[in-house]
Short mmCIF file of C-alpha atoms and ligand atoms in Angstrom, two decimals:
data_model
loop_
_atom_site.label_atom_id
_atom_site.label_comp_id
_atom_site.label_asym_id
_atom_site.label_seq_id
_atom_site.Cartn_x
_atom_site.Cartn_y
_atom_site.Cartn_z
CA UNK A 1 -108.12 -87.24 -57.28
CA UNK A 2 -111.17 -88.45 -55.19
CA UNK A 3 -113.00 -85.79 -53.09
CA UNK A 4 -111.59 -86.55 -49.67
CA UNK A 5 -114.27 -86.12 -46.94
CA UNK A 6 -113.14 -85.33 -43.70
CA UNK A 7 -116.26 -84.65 -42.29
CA UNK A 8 -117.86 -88.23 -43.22
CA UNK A 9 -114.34 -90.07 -42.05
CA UNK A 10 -114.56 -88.76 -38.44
CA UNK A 11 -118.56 -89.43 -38.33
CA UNK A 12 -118.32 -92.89 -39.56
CA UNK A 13 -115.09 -93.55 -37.42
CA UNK A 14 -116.94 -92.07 -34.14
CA UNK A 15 -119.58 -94.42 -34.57
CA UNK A 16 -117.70 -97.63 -35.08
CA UNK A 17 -115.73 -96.67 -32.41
CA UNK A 18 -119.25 -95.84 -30.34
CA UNK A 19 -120.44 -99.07 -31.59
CA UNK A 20 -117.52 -101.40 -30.55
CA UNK A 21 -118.82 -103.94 -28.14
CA UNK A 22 -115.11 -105.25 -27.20
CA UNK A 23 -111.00 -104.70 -27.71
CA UNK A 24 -111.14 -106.46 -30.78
CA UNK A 25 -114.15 -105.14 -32.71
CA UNK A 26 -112.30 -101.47 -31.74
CA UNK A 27 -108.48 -102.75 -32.79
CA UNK A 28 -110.33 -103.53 -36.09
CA UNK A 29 -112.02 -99.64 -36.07
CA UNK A 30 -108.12 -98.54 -35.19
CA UNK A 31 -106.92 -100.73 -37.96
CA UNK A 32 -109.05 -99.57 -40.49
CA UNK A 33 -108.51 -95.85 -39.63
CA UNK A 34 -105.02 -95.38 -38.31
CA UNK A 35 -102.78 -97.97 -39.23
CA UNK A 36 -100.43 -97.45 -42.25
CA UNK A 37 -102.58 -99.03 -44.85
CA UNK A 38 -106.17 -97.14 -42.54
CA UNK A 39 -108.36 -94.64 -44.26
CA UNK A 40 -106.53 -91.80 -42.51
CA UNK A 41 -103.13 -92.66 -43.21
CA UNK A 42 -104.66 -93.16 -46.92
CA UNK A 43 -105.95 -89.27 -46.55
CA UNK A 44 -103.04 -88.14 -45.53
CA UNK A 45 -100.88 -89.69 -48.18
CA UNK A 46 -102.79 -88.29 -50.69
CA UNK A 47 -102.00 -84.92 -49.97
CA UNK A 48 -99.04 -84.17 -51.16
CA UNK A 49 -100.34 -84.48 -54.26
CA UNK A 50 -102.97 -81.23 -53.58
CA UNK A 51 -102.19 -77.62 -54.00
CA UNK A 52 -100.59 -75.94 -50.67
CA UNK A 53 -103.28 -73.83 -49.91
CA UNK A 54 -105.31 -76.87 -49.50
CA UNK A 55 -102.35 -78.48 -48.55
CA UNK A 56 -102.54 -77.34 -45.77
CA UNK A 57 -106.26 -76.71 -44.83
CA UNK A 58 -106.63 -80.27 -45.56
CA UNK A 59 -103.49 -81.70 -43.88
CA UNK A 60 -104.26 -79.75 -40.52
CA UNK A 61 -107.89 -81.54 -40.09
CA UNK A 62 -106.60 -84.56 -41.25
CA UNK A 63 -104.14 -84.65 -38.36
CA UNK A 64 -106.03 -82.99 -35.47
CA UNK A 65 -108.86 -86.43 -36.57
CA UNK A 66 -105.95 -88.32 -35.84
CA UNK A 67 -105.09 -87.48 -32.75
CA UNK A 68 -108.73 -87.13 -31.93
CA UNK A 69 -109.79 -90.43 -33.29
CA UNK A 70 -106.35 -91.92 -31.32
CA UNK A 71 -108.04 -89.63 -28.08
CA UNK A 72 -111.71 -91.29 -28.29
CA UNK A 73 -110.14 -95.21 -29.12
CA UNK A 74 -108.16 -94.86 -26.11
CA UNK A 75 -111.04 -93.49 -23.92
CA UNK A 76 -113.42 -96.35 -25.24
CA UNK A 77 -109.98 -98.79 -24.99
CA UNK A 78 -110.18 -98.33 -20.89
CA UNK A 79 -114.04 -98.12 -20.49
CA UNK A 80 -114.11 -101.26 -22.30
CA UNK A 81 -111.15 -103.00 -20.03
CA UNK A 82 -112.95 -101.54 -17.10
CA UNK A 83 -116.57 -103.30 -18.06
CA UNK A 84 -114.18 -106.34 -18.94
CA UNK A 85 -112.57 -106.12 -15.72
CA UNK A 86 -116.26 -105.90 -14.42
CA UNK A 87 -117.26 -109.00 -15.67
CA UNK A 88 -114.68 -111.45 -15.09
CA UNK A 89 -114.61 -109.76 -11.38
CA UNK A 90 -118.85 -110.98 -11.08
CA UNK A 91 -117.96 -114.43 -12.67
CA UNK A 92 -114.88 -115.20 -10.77
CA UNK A 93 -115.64 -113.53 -7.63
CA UNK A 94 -115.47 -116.24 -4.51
CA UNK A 95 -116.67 -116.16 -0.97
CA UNK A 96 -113.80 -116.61 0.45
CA UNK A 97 -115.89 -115.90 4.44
CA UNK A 98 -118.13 -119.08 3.27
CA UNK A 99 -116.59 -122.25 5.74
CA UNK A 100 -115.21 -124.47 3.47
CA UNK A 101 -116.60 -128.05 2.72
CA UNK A 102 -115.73 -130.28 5.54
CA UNK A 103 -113.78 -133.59 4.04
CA UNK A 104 -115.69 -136.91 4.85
CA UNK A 105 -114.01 -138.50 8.21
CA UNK A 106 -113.80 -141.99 8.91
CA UNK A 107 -114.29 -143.41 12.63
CA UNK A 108 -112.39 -146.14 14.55
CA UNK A 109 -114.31 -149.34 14.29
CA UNK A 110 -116.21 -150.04 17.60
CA UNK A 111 -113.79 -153.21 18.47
CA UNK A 112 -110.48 -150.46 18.12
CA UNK A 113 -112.70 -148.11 20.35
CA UNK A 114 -113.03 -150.78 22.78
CA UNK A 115 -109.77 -151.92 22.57
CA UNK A 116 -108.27 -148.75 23.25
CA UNK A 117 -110.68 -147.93 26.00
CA UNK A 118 -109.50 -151.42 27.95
CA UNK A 119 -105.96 -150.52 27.36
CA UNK A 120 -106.45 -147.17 28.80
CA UNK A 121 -108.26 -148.22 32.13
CA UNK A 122 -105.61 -151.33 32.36
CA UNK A 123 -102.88 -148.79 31.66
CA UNK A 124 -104.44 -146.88 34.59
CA UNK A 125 -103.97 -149.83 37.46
CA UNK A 126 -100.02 -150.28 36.45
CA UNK A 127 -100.19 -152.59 33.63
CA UNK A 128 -97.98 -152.36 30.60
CA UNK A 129 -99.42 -153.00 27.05
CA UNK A 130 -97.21 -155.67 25.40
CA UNK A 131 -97.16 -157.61 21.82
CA UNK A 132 -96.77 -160.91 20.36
CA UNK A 133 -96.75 -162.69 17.07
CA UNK A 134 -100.14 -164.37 15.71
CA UNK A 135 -98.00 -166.78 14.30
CA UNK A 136 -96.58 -169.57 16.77
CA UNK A 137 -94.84 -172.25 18.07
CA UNK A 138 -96.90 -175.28 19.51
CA UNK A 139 -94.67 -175.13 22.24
CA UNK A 140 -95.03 -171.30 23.15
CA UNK A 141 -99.22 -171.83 22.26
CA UNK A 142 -99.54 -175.41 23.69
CA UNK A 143 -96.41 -177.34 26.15
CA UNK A 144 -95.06 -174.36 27.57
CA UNK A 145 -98.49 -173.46 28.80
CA UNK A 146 -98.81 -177.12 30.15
CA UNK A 147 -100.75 -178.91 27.74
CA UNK A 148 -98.07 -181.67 26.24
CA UNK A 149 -98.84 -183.19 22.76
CA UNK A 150 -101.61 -185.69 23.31
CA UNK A 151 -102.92 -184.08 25.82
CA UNK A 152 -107.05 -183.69 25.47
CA UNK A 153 -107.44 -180.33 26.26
CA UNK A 154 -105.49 -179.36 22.96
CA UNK A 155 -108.66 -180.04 21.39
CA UNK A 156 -110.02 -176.83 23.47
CA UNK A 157 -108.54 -175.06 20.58
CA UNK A 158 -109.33 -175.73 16.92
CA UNK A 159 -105.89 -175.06 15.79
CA UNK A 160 -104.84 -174.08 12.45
CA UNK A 161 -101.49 -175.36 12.01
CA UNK A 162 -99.29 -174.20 9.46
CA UNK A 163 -95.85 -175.35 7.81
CA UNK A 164 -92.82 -175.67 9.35
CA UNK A 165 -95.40 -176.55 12.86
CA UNK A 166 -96.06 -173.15 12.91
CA UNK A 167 -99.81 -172.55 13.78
CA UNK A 168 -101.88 -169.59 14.11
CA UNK A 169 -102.64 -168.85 18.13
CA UNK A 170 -105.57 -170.04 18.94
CA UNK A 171 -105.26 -167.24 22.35
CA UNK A 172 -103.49 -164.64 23.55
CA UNK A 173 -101.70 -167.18 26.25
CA UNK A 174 -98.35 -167.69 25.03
CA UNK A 175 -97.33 -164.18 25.28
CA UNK A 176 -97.37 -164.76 28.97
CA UNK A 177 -94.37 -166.99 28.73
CA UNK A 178 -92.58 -164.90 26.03
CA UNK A 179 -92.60 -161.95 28.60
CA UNK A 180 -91.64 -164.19 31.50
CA UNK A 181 -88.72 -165.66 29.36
CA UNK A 182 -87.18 -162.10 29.38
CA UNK A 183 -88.54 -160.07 32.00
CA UNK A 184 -88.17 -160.50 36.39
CA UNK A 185 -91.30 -160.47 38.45
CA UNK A 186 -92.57 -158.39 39.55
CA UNK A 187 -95.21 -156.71 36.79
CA UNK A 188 -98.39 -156.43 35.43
CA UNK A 189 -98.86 -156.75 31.53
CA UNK A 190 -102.01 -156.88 29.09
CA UNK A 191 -101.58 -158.59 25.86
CA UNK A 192 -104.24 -157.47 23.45
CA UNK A 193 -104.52 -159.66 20.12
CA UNK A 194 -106.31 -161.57 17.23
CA UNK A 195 -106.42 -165.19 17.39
CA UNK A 196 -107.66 -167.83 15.08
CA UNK A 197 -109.66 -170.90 15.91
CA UNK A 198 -111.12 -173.26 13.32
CA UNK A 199 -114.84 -173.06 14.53
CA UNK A 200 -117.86 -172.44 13.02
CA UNK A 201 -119.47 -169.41 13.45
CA UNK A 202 -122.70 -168.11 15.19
CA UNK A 203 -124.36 -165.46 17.39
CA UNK A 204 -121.35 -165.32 19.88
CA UNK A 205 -118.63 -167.23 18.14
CA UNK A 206 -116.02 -166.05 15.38
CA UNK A 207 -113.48 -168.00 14.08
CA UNK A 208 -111.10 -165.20 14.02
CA UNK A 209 -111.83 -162.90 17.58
CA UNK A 210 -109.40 -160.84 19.77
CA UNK A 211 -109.00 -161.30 23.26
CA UNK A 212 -106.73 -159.32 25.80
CA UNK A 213 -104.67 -161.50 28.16
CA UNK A 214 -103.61 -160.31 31.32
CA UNK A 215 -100.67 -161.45 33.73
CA UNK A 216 -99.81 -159.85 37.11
CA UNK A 217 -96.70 -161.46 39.05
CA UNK A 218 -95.66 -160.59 42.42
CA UNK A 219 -94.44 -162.35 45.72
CA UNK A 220 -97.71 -162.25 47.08
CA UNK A 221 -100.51 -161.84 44.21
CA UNK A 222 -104.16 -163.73 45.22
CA UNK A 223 -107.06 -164.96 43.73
CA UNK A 224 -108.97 -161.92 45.69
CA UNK A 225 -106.63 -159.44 43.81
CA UNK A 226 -107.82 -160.48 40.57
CA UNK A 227 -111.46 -160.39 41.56
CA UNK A 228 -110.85 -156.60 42.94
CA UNK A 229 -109.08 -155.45 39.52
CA UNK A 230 -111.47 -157.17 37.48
CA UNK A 231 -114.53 -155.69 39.20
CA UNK A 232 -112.74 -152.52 38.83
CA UNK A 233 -112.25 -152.57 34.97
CA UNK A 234 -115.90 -153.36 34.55
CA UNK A 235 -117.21 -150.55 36.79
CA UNK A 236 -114.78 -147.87 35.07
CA UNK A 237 -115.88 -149.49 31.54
CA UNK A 238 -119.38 -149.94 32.00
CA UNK A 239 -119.17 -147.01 34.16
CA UNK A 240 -122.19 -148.26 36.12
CA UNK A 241 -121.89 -151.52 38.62
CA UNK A 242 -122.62 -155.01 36.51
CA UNK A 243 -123.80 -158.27 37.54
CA UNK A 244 -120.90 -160.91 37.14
CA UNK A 245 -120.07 -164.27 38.39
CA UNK A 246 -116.83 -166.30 38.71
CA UNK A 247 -117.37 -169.92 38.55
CA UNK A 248 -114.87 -172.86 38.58
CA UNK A 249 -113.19 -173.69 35.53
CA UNK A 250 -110.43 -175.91 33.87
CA UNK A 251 -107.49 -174.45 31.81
CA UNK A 252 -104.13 -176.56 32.17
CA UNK A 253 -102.31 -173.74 32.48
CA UNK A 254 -103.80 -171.91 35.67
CA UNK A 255 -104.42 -173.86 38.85
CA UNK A 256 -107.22 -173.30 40.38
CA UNK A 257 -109.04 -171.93 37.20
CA UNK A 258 -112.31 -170.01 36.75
CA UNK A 259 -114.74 -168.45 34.38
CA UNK A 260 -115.99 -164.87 34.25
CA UNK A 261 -119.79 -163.94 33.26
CA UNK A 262 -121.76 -160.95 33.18
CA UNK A 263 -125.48 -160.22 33.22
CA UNK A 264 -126.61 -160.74 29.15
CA UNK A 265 -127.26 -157.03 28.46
CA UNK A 266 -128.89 -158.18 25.21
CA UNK A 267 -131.44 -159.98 26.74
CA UNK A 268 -131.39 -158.88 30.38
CA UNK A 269 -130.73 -162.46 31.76
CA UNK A 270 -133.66 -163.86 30.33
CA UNK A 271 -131.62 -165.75 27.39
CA UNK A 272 -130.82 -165.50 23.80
CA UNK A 273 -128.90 -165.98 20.47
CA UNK A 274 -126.37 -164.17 21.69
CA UNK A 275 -125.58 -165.65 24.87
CA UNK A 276 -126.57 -169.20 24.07
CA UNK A 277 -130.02 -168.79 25.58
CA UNK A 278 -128.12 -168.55 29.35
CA UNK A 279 -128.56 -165.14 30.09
CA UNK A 280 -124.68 -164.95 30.96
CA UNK A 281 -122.16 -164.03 28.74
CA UNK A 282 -119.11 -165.86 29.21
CA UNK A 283 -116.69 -162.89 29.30
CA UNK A 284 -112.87 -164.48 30.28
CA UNK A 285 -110.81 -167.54 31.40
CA UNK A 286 -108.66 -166.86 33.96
CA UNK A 287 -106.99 -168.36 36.81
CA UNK A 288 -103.92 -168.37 39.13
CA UNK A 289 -100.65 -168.82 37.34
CA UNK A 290 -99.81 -173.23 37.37
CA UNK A 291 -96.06 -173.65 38.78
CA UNK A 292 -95.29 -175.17 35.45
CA UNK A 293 -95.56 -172.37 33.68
CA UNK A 294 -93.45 -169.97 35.69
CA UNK A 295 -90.86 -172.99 35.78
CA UNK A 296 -90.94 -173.52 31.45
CA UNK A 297 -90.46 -169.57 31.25
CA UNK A 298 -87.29 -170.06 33.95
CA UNK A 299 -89.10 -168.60 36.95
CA UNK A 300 -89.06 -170.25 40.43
CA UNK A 301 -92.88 -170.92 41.60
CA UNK A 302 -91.74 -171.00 45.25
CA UNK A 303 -90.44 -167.31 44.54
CA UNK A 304 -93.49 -165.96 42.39
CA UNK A 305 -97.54 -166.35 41.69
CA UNK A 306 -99.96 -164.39 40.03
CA UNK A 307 -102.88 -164.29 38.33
CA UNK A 308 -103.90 -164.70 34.46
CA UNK A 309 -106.91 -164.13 32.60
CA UNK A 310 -108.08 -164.05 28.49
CA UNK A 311 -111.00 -161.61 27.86
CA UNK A 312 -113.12 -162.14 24.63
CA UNK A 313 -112.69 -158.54 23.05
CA UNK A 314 -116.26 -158.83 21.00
CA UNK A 315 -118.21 -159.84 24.21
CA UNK A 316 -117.07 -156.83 25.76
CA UNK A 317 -118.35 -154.63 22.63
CA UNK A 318 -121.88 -156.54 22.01
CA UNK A 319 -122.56 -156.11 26.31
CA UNK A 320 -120.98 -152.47 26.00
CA UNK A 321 -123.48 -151.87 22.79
CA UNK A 322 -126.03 -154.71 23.49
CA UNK A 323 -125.21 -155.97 19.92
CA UNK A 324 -126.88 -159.58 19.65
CA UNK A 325 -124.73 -160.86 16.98
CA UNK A 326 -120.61 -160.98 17.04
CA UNK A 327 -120.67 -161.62 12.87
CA UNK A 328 -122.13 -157.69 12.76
CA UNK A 329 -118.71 -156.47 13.63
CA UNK A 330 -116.87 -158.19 10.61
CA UNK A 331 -119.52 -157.74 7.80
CA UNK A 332 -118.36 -153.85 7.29
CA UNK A 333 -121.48 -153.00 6.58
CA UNK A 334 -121.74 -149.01 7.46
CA UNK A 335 -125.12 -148.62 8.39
CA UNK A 336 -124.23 -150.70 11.52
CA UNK A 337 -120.66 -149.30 11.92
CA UNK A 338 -121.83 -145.85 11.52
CA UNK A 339 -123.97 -146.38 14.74
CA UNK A 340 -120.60 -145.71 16.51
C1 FA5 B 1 -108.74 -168.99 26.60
O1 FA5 B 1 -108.51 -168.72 25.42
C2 FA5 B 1 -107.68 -168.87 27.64
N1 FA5 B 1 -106.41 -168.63 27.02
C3 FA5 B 1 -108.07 -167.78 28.63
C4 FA5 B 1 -107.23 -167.80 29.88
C5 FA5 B 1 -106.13 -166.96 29.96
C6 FA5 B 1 -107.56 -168.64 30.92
C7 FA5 B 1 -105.36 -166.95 31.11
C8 FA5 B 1 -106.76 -168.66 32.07
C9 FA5 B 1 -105.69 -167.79 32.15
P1 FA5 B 1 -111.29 -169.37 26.22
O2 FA5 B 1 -111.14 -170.30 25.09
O3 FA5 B 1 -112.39 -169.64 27.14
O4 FA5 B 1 -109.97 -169.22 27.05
O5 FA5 B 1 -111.44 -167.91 25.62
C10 FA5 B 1 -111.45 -166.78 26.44
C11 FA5 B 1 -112.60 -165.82 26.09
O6 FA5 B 1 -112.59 -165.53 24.71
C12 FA5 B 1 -113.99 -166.43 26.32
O7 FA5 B 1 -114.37 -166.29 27.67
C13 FA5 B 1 -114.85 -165.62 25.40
O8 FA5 B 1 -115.15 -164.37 25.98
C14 FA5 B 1 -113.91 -165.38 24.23
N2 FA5 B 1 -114.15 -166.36 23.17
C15 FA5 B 1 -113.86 -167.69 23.16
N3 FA5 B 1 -114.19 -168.24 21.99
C16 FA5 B 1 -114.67 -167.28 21.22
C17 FA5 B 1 -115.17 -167.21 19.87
N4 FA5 B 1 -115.18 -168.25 19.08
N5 FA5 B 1 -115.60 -166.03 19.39
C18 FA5 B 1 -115.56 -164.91 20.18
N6 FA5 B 1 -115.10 -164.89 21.44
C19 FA5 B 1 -114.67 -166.06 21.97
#
């Protein structure tokens, strides 16, 4: 029978228990101790085999180290959790009063802002925003808007034609006699769009633009009218007074017809790229409404006239932003759109 050594057990026990740097280096010290097969347990085994007297002695230090060894693991078992505890609480710990990071917006393209700021001041004077297709009929894009087959001012438009004589619009125009085919005088209506022509390109020209067409019917609606609400939009969008001019012009579907241009704000009037060296930029076509066009859309012309006009949506935005070249606002290149 081995000499047992309390004494050595509980010294060599404290200090792997002192010297446990986490739960499982001191489940290991428990393990080797206390566990069935632990040093301990061994110790205590062993005794039966002793005489009583030391039985006894032996048994009651044996057990009081147990329950003092099972006293100290647990003590070290929650400074150790706490110190655990500790250290996940410094690693994970968040901020939560720091603002969080703000997700990268977007902004409307300067042509949408433009377009929506026209709508708005329009909207503002009575007129109703209305829709049409950008895919037509020659007769809604060309005959019902007087200009027959043959006729030379077709060639006004660079068409795109299509199958089935479909075409793309080459303006916003024939939306003025889908609205008249279905609605009674009297009204006002803007038709913003995109329109296709088959041009070539260059400092003012696209071949793919948007105007916004306007139509105002009435019993008694003048040339003077138009030049008041026209005037009107461009002092409430420019918000300052601009120089304009209204000259005579030909469209077949407006009799008599006229031109709208402003001031070049690019170049002040003294002429450039952008305004094909003029120092005006032609802005719209417009005109008063021709009889035949109220008659192919089923409206008497001895009952009703108006006025019509076509504004070039990227003029507005280069005089608005003095931009001297339309092909800037389809390259999507963000250091110019993020100017806006
Ligand atoms: C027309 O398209 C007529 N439908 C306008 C109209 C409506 C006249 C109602 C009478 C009554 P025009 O082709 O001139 O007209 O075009 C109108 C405007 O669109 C021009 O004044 C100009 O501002 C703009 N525009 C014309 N061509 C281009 C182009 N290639 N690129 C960019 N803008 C253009």
């Amino acid at each position: 029978m081995p000499k047992i050594d309390i004494k050595s057990l509980e010294k060599r026990a404290e200090k792997e228990i002192k010297n446990s740097k986490n739960l499982k280096d001191l489940d290991g010290v428990y393990k080797k101790y206390l566990d069935k097969k632990g040093e301990l347990s061994k110790v205590l085994r062993s005794l039966k085999k002793l005489p009583e007297v030391k039985r006894t002695k032996l048994g009651k230090k044996a057990n009081e180290l147990k329950v003092y060894l099972k006293k100290i693991i647990e003590q070290k078992s929650k400074k150790l959790k706490e110190i655990s505890r500790k250290q996940v609480y410094e690693k994970e710990w968040i901020d939560i009063t720091i603002p969080a990071r703000k997700p990268v917006l977007g902004h409307l393209h300067p042509l949408t802002q433009v377009k929506r700021e026209m709508e708005e001041i329009f909207q503002l004077m009575g007129f109703s925003v209305i829709e049409g297709p950008e895919m037509e009929t020659e007769w809604y894009n060309f005959d019902a808007l007087n200009i027959p087959k043959d006729h030379p001012a077709r060639d006004l438009w660079d068409t795109f034609y299509l199958k089935n004589r479909l075409l793309l619009r080459t303006h916003t125009s024939p939306v003025q006699i889908r609205y008249m085919e279905k609605n009674n005088p009297p009204f006002r209506i803007i038709v913003p769009g995109r329109i296709f022509r088959h041009e070539a390109t260059d400092a003012y020209h696209e071949f793919n633009f948007y105007q916004l067409e306007g139509l105002m019917l009435d019993k008694q609606v003048s040339a003077a009218n138009f030049k008041a609400i026209i005037e009107e939009f461009y002092r409430r969008f420019f918000k300052k007074s601009v120089k304009i001019r209204m000259r005579p012009s030909y469209f077949p579907f407006v009799e008599p017809g006229f031109e709208i241009d402003m001031t070049c704000t690019v170049c002040l009037g003294k002429g450039c790229p952008a305004c094909g060296k003029t120092g005006w930029q032609e802005m719209m076509g417009a005109g008063m409404v021709h009889p035949n066009v109220l008659k192919n859309s089923g409206l008497n012309p001895k009952n009703w006239q108006g006025f019509a006009f076509g504004m070039g949506v990227e003029r507005l935005v280069m005089m608005k932003y003095k931009i001297n070249d339309i092909r800037f606002l389809y390259k999507n290149d963000l250091r110019f759109l993020k100017q806006f």
